[in-house]
Short mmCIF file of C-alpha atoms in Angstrom, two decimals:
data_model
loop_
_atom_site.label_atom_id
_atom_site.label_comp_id
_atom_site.label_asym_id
_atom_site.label_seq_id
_atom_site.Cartn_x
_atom_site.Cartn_y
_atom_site.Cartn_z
CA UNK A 1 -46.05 198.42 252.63
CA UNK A 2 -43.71 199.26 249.61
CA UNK A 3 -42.69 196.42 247.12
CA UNK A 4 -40.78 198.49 244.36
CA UNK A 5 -40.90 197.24 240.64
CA UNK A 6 -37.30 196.58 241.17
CA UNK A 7 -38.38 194.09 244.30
CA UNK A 8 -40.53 192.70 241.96
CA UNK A 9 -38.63 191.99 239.09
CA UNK A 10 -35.36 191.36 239.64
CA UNK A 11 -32.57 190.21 236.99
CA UNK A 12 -30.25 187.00 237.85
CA UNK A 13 -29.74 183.83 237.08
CA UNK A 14 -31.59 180.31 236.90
CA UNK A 15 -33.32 177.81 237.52
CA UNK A 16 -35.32 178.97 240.41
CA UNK A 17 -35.39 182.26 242.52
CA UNK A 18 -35.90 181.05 245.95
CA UNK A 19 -33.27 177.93 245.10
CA UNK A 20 -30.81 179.47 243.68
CA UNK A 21 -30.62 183.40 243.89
CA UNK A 22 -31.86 183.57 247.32
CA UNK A 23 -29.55 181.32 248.62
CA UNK A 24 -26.68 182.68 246.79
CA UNK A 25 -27.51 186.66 248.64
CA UNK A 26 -28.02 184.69 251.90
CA UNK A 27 -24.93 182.79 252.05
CA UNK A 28 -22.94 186.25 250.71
CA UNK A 29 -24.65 188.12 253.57
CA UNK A 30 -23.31 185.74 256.09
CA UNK A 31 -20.02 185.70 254.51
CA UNK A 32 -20.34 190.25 254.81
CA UNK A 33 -21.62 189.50 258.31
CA UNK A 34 -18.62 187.46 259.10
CA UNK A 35 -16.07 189.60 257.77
CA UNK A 36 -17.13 192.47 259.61
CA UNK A 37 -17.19 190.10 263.38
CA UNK A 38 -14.64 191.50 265.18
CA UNK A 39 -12.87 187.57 266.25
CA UNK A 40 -13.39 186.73 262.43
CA UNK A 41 -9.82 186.11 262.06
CA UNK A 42 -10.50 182.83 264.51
CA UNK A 43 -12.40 181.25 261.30
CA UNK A 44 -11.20 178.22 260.53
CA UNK A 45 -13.58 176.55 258.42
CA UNK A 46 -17.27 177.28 257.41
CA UNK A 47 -20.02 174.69 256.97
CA UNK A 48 -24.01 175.34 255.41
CA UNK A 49 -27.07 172.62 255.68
CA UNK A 50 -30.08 173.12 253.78
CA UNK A 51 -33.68 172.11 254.69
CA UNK A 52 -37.20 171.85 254.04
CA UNK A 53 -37.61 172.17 249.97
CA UNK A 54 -34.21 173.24 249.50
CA UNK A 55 -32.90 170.11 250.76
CA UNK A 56 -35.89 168.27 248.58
CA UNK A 57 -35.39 169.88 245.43
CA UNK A 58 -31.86 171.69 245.74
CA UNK A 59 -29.86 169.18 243.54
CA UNK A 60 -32.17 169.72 240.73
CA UNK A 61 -32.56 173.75 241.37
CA UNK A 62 -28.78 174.06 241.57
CA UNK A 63 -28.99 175.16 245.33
CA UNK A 64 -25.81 173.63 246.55
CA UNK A 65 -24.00 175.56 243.25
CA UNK A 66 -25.46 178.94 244.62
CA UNK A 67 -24.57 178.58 248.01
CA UNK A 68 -21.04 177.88 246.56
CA UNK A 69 -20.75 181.26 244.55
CA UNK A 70 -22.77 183.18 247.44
CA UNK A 71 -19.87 182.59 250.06
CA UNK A 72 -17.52 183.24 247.11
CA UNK A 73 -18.97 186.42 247.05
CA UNK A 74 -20.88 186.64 243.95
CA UNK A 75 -24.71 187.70 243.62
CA UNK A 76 -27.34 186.85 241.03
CA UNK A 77 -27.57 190.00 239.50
CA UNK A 78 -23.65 190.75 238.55
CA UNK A 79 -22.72 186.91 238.20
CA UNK A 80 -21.57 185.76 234.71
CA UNK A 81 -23.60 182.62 234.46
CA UNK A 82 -20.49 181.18 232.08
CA UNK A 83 -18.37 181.24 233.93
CA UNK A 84 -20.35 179.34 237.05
CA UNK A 85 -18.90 176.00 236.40
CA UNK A 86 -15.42 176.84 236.45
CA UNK A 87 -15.44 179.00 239.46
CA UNK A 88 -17.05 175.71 241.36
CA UNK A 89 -14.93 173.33 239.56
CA UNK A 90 -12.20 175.94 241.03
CA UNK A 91 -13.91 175.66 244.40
CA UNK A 92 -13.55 171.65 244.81
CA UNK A 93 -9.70 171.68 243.50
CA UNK A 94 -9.10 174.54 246.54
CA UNK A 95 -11.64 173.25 249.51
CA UNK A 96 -11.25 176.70 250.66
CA UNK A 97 -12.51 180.32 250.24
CA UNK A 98 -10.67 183.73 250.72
CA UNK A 99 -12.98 186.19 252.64
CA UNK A 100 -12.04 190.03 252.54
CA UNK A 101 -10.32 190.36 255.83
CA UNK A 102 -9.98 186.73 257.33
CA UNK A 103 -7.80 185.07 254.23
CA UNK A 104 -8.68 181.28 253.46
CA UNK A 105 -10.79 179.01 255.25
CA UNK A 106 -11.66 175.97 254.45
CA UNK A 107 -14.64 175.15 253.15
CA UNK A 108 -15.09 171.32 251.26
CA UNK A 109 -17.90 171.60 248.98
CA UNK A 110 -18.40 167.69 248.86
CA UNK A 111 -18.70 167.40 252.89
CA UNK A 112 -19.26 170.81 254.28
CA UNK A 113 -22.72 171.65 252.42
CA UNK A 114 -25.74 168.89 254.12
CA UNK A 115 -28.86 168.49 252.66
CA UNK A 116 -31.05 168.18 255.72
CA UNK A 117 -33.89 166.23 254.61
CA UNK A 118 -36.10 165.96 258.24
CA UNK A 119 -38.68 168.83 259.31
CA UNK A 120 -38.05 172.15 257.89
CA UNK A 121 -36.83 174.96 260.07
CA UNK A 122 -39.96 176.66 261.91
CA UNK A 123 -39.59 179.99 260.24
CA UNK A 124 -39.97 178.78 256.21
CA UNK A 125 -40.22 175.71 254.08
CA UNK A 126 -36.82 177.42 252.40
CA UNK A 127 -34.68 177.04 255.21
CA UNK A 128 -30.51 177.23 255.60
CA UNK A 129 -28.06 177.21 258.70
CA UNK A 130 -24.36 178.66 257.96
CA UNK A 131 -21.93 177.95 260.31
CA UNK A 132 -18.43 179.64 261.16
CA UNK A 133 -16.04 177.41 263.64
CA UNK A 134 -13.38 178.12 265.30
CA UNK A 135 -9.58 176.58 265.32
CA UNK A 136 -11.02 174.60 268.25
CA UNK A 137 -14.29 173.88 266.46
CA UNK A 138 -16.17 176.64 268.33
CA UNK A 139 -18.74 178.72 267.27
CA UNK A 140 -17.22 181.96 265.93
CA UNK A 141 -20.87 183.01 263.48
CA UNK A 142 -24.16 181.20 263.29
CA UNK A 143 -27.06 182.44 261.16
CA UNK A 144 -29.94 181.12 260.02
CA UNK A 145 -31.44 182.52 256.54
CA UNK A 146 -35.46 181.86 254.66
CA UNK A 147 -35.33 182.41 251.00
CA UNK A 148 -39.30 183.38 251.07
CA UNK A 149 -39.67 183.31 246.89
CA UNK A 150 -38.58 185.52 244.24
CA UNK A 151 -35.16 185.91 245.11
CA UNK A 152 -36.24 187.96 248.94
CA UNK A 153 -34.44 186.71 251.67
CA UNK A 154 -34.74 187.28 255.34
CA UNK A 155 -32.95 186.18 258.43
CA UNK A 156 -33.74 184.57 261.61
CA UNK A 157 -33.83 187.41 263.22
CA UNK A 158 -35.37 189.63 260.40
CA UNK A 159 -38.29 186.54 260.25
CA UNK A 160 -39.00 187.54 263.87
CA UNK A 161 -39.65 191.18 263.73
CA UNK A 162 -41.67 191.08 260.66
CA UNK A 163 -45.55 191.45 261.61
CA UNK A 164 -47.61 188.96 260.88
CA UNK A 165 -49.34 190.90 257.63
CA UNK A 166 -45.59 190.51 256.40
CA UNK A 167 -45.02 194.44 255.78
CA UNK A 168 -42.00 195.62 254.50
CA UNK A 169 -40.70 198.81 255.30
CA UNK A 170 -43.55 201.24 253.75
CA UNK A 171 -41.78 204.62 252.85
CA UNK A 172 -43.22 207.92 252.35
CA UNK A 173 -45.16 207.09 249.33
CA UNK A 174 -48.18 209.10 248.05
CA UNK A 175 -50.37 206.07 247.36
CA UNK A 176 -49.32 203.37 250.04
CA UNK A 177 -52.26 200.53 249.05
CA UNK A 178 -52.04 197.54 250.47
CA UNK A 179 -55.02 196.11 248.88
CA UNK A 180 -56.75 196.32 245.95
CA UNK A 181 -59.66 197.83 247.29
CA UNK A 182 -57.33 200.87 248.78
CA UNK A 183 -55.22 200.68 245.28
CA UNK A 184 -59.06 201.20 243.40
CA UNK A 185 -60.18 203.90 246.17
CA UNK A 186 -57.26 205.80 245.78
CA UNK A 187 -57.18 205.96 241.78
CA UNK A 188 -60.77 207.10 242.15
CA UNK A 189 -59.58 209.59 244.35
CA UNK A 190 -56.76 210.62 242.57
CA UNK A 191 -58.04 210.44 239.09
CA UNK A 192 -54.64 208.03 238.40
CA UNK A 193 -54.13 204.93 236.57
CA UNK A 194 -52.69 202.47 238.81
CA UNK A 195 -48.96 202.89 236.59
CA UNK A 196 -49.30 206.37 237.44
CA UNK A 197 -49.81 205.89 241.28
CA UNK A 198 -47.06 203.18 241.01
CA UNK A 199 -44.70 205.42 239.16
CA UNK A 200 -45.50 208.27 241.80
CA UNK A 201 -44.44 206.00 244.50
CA UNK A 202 -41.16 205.01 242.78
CA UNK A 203 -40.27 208.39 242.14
CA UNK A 204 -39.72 208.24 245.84
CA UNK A 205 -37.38 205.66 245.94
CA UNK A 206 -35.66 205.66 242.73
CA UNK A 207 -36.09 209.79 241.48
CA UNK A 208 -34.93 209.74 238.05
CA UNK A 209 -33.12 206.16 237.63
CA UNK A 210 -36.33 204.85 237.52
CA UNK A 211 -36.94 205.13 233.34
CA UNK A 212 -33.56 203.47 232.98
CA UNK A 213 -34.06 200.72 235.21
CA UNK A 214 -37.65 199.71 233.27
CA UNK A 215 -35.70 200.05 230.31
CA UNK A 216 -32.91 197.46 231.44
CA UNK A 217 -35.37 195.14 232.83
CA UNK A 218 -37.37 194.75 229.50
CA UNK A 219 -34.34 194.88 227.54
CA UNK A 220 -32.94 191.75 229.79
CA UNK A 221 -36.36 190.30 229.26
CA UNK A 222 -35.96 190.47 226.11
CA UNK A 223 -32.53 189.25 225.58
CA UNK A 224 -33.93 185.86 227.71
CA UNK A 225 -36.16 185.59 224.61
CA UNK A 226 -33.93 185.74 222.10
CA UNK A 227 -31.18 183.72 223.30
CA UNK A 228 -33.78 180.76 224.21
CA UNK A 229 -35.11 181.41 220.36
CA UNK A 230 -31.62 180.36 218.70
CA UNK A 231 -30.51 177.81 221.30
CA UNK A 232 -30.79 174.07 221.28
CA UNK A 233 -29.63 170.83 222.54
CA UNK A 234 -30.48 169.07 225.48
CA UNK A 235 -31.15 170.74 229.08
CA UNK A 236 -29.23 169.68 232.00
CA UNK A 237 -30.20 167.39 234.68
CA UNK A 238 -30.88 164.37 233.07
CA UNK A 239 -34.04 164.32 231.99
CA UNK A 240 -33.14 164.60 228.85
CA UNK A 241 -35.74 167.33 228.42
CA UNK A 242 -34.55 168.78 224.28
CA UNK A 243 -35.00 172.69 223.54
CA UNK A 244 -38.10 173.15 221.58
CA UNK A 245 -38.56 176.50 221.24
CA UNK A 246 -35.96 177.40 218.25
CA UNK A 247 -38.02 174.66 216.39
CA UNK A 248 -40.82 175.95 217.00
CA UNK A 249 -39.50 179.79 216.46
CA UNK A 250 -39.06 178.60 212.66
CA UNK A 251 -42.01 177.37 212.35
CA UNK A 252 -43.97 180.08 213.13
CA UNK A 253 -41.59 182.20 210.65
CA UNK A 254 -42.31 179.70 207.98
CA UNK A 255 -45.81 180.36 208.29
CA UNK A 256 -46.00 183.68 208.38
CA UNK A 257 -48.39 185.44 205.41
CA UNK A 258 -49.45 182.46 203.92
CA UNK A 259 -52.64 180.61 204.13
CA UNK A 260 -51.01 177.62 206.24
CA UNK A 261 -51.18 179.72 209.14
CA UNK A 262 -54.28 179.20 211.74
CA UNK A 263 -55.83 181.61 214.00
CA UNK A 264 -54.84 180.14 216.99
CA UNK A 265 -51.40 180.69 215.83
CA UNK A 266 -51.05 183.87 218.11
CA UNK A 267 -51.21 181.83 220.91
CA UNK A 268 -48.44 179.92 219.77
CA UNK A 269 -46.34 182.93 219.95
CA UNK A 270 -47.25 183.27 223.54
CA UNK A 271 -45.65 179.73 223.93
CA UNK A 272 -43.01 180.28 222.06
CA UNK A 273 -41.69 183.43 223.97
CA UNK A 274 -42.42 181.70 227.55
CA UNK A 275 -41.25 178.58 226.59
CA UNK A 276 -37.95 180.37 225.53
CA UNK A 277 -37.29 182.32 228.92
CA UNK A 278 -37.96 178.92 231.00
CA UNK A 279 -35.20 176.81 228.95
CA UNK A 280 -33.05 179.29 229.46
CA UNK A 281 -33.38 179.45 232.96
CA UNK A 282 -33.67 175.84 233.06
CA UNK A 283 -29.86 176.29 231.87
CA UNK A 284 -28.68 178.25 234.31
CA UNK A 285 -29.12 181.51 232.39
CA UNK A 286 -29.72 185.08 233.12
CA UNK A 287 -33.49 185.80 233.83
CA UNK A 288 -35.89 188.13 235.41
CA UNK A 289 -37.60 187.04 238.44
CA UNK A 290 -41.45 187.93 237.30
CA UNK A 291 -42.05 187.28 240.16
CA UNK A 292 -40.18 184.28 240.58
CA UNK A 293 -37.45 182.51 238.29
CA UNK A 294 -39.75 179.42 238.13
CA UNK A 295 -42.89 181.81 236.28
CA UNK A 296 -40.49 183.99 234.82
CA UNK A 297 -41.73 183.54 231.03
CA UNK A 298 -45.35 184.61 231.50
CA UNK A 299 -44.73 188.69 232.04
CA UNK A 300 -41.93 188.69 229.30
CA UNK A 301 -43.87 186.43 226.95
CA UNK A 302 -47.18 188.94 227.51
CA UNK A 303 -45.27 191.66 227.06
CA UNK A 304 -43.29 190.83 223.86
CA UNK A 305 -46.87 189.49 223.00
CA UNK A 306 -47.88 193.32 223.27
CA UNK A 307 -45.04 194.88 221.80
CA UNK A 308 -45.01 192.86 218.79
CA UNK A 309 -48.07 191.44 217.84
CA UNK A 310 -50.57 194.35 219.34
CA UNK A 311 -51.92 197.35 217.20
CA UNK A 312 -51.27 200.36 218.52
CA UNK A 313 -48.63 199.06 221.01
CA UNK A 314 -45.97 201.53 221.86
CA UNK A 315 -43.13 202.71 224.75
CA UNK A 316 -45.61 203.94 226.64
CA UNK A 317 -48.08 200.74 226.76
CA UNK A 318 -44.85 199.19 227.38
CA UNK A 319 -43.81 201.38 230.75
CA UNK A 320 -47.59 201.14 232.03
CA UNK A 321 -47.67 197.65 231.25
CA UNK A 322 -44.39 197.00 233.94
CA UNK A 323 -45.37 199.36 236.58
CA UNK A 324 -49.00 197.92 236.71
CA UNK A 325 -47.93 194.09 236.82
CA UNK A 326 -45.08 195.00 239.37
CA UNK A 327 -48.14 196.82 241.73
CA UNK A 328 -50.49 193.40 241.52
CA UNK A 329 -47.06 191.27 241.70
CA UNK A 330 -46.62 193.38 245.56
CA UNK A 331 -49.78 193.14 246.18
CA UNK A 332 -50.08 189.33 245.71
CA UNK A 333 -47.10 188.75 247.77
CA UNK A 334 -47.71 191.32 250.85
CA UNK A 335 -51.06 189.51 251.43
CA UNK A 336 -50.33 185.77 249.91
CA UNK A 337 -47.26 184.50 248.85
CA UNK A 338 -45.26 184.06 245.26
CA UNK A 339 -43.66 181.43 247.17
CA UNK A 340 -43.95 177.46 244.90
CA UNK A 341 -42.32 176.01 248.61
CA UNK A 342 -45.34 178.08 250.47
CA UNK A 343 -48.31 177.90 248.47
CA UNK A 344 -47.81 175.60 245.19
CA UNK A 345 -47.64 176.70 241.60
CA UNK A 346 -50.54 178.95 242.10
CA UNK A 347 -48.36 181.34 243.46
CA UNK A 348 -45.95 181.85 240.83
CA UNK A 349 -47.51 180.40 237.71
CA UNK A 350 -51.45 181.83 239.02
CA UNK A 351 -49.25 185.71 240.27
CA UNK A 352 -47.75 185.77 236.90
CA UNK A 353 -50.29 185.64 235.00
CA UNK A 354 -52.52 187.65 237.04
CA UNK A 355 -49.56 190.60 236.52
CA UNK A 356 -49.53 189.77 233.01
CA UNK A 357 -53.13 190.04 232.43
CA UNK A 358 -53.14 193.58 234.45
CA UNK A 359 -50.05 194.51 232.65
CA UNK A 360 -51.75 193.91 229.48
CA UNK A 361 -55.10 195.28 230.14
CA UNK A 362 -53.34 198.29 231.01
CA UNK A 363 -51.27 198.78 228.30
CA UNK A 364 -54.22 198.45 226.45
CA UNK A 365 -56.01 201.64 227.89
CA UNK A 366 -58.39 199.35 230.42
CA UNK A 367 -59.38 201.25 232.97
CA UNK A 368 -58.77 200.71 236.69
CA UNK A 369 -61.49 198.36 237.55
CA UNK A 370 -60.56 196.60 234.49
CA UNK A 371 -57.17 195.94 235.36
CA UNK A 372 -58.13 195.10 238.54
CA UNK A 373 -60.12 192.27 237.14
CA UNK A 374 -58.01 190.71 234.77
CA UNK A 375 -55.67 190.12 237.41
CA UNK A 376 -58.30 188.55 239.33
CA UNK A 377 -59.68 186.78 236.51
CA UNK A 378 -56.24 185.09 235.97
CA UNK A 379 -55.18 184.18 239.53
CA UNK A 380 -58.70 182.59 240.02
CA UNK A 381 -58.15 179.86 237.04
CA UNK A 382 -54.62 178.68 238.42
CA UNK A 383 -55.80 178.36 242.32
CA UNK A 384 -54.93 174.69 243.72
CA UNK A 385 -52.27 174.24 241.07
CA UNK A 386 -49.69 172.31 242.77
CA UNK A 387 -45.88 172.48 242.32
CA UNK A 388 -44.53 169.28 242.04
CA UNK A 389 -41.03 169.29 239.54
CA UNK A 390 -39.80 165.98 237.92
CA UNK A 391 -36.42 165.04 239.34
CA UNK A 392 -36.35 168.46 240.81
CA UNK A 393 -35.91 170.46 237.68
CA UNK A 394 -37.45 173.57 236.75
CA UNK A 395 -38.62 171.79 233.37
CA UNK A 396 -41.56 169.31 233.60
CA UNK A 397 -43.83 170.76 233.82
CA UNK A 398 -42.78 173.99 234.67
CA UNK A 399 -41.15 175.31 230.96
CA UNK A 400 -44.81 173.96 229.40
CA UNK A 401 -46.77 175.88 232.57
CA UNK A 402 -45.17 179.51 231.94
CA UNK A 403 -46.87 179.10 228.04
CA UNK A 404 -50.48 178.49 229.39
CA UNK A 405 -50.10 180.95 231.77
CA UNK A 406 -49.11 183.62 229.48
CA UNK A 407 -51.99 182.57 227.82
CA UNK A 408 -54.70 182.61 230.57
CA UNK A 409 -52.79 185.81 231.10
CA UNK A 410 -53.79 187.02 227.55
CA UNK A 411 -57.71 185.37 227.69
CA UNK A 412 -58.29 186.86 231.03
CA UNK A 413 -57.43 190.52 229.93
CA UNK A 414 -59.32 190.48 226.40
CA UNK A 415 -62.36 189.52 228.98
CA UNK A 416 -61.94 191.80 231.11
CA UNK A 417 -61.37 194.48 228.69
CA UNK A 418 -65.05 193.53 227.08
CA UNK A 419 -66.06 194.11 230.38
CA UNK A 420 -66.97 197.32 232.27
CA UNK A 421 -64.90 196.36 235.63
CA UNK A 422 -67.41 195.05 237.56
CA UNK A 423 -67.37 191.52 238.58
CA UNK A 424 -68.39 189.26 241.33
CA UNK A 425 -65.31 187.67 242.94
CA UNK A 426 -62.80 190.78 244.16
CA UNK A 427 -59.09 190.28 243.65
CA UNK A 428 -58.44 190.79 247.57
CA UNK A 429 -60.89 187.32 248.15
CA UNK A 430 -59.03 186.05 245.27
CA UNK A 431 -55.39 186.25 246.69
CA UNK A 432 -56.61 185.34 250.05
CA UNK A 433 -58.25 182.04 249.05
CA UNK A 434 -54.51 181.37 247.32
CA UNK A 435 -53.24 181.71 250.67
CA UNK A 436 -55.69 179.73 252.29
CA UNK A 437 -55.57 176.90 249.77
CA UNK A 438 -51.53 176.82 250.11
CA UNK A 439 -51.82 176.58 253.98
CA UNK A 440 -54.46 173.45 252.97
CA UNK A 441 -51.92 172.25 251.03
CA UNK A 442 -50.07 168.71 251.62
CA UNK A 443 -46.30 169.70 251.72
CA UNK A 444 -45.29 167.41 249.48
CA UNK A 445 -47.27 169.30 246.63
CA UNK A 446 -45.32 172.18 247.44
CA UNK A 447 -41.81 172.09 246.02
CA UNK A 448 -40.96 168.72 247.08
CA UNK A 449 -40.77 166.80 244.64
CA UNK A 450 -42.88 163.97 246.62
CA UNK A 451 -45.95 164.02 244.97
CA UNK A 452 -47.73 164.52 241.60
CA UNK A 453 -46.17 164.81 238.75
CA UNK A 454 -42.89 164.40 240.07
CA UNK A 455 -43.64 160.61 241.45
CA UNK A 456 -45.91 159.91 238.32
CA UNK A 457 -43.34 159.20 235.65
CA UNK A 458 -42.83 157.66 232.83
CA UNK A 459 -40.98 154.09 233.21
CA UNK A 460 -37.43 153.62 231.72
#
């Protein structure tokens, strides 16, 4: 099993990786796959249904608007998140798409898209059918696509074939753990931190374009931040959710070195930098999956937390820092899930901040075991945490959520660090009691909308 950093963390746009970005690569796959059918020129029209939590929540996470640009042709990582509304608003004037090879077929976003709200498809709660027909209405293409969390998506087909300890093709790479028992063996064995093994297993996928990959990825975290810090106004959806982190951005200027300012002002910093990241994507902008779009303010807000407000911090804390979250991030999704449709919040809030924590205890200079359990210490204190959206949106509670997990994040490495690695409760159990407790579940805790928070709202 080989998740690379780049799996991991991967840059695109909001509100929500398995809503929007995975649907938007599945529905341009099936457009690829059409173009290169040899009767594809018998394509008349194309229609797409949605099901399980994408039909639940896909309003509010923007789903039908990435299916849309998907069959246009455009991905998460390369589309201009401006210029999203006019290319739909384009899209509903034409009822019809131009495919490389086939010309225009029509395609009426109003009538041709179905949100399928009875049982989910077998395979995944994030479920989607795209159909090609005929001039006669015939079947020319029919696939069937799972957006399985943090942007991945797999096929019908690709679903099938995949064992059920969900490996991914492994690679030749010299320190293959699937566990964190193996990833603690082998840095024993090897005398590496668990960066180092990570970046030696990189090397063999991505040779020398891996330094200016980590560098893009923090620099596009970073951008998230700053753009969330000077923006504000009210988020879409109607919720009337208002921006609060610029407000609370010059606040925290104000009361820097004067007497005003309390201790526990640091972790307002951490709130400040998540909370930033998730109105953005809340906005539609560009984000980093970490893992998913819906957690995607813990790892940057940790990580800006180091960089800025950590003595001693440098590029080098900063490198170790990515490459160790992005090994716990694989490891929690090879053996669990980062999946909010799957397992809840725990999996993307409670696998954020467990990458954070190990991210930051590395960076740091904690040692293996340490690392090890931070992560664990942070995953533990978010297990049973449910996801359940208002109205759909990725904002209550979820902009709120990515701030106290970047602070668990935070609490659970300083712990851990005062620690000398040993502990009772071993990440592996850890993750696999997340799993467990997401199977437990009730689906309508999981990315639903149908419970919690989501029904228990204020009265207007």
């Amino acid at each position: 099993m080989f998740l690379s950093v780049f799996d991991i963390f991967k840059i695109g746009i909001g509100p929500s990786s398995s809503h929007t970005m995975g649907p938007m690569v599945a529905a341009s796959r099936f457009l690829k796959a059409l173009a290169a059918l040899p009767g594809r020129t018998e394509c008349r029209r194309l229609t797409a249904s949605l099901h399980g939590s994408l039909a639940f929540t896909g309003k509010g996470h923007a789903t039908d608007r990435a299916v849309f640009l998907g069959l246009m042709g455009f991905l998460p990582d390369t589309l201009d998140p401006d210029q999203a509304e006019a290319l739909v608003a384009g899209l509903k004037v034409t009822r019809s798409i131009t495919a490389p090879g086939i010309g225009a077929i029509a395609f009426d976003p109003d009538h041709d898209l179905v949100f399928d709200y009875g049982p989910p498809l077998p395979g995944h709660a994030n479920g989607m059918v795209f159909t090609a027909h005929g001039l006669s209405g015939n079947v020319v293409l029919r696939e069937v696509w799972y957006s399985i969390g943090g942007g991945f998506v797999v096929s019908e087909d690709q679903l099938s074939s995949v064992s059920p300890s969900r490996d991914t093709a492994a690679g030749d790479v010299p320190y293959p753990f699937t566990s964190a028992v193996e990833m603690l063996r082998m840095g024993r064995e090897s005398g590496l931190s668990i960066a180092a093994m990570k970046e030696a297993n990189e090397r063999v996928r991505h040779g020398r374009d891996l330094e200016p990959g980590l560098e893009r990825l923090q620099a596009a975290m970073n951008g998230c931040i700053d753009r969330g810090l000077w923006q504000e106004g009210i988020l879409p959806g109607g919720l009337s959710v208002r921006r609060r982190a610029k407000g609370l951005h010059q606040q925290l200027l104000g009361e820097r070195g004067s007497n005003r300012a309390q201790p526990h002002a640091a972790t307002d910093w951490l709130l400040v930098y998540a909370m930033a990241v998730n109105e953005e994507n809340a906005a539609g902008g560009r984000v980093v999956t970490a893992p998913t779009n819906g957690a995607a303010g813990v790892v940057p807000a940790v990580l800006r937390y180091y960089s800025d407000h950590c003595v001693g911090a440098n590029a080098d804390g900063e490198r170790q820092f990515l490459l160790t979250a992005a090994a716990i991030g694989g490891l929690i999704k090879h053996r669990a899930s980062i999946s909010g449709a799957e397992c809840g919040c725990q999996a993307e809030i409670g696998s954020a901040s467990a990458m954070a924590a190990a991210g930051l205890c590395a960076a740091l200079g904690g040692t293996n075991e340490q690392i090890e359990n931070a992560a664990e210490i942070a995953l533990e204190h978010h297990l049973g945490m449910t996801c359940d959206p208002a109205g759909g949106l990725v904002q209550v509670p979820c902009i709120e959520r990515n701030g106290l997990g970047a602070i668990k994040a935070v609490s659970a490495a300083s712990l851990a660090l005062r620690g000398d690695g040993q502990h009772f409760m071993p990440l592996d159990n850890c993750i696999e009691t997340m799993r467990q407790t997401g199977q437990d579940m009730a689906t309508k805790y999981k990315e639903t909308s149908l419970g919690g928070l989501a029904v228990n709202l204020p009265e207007c």
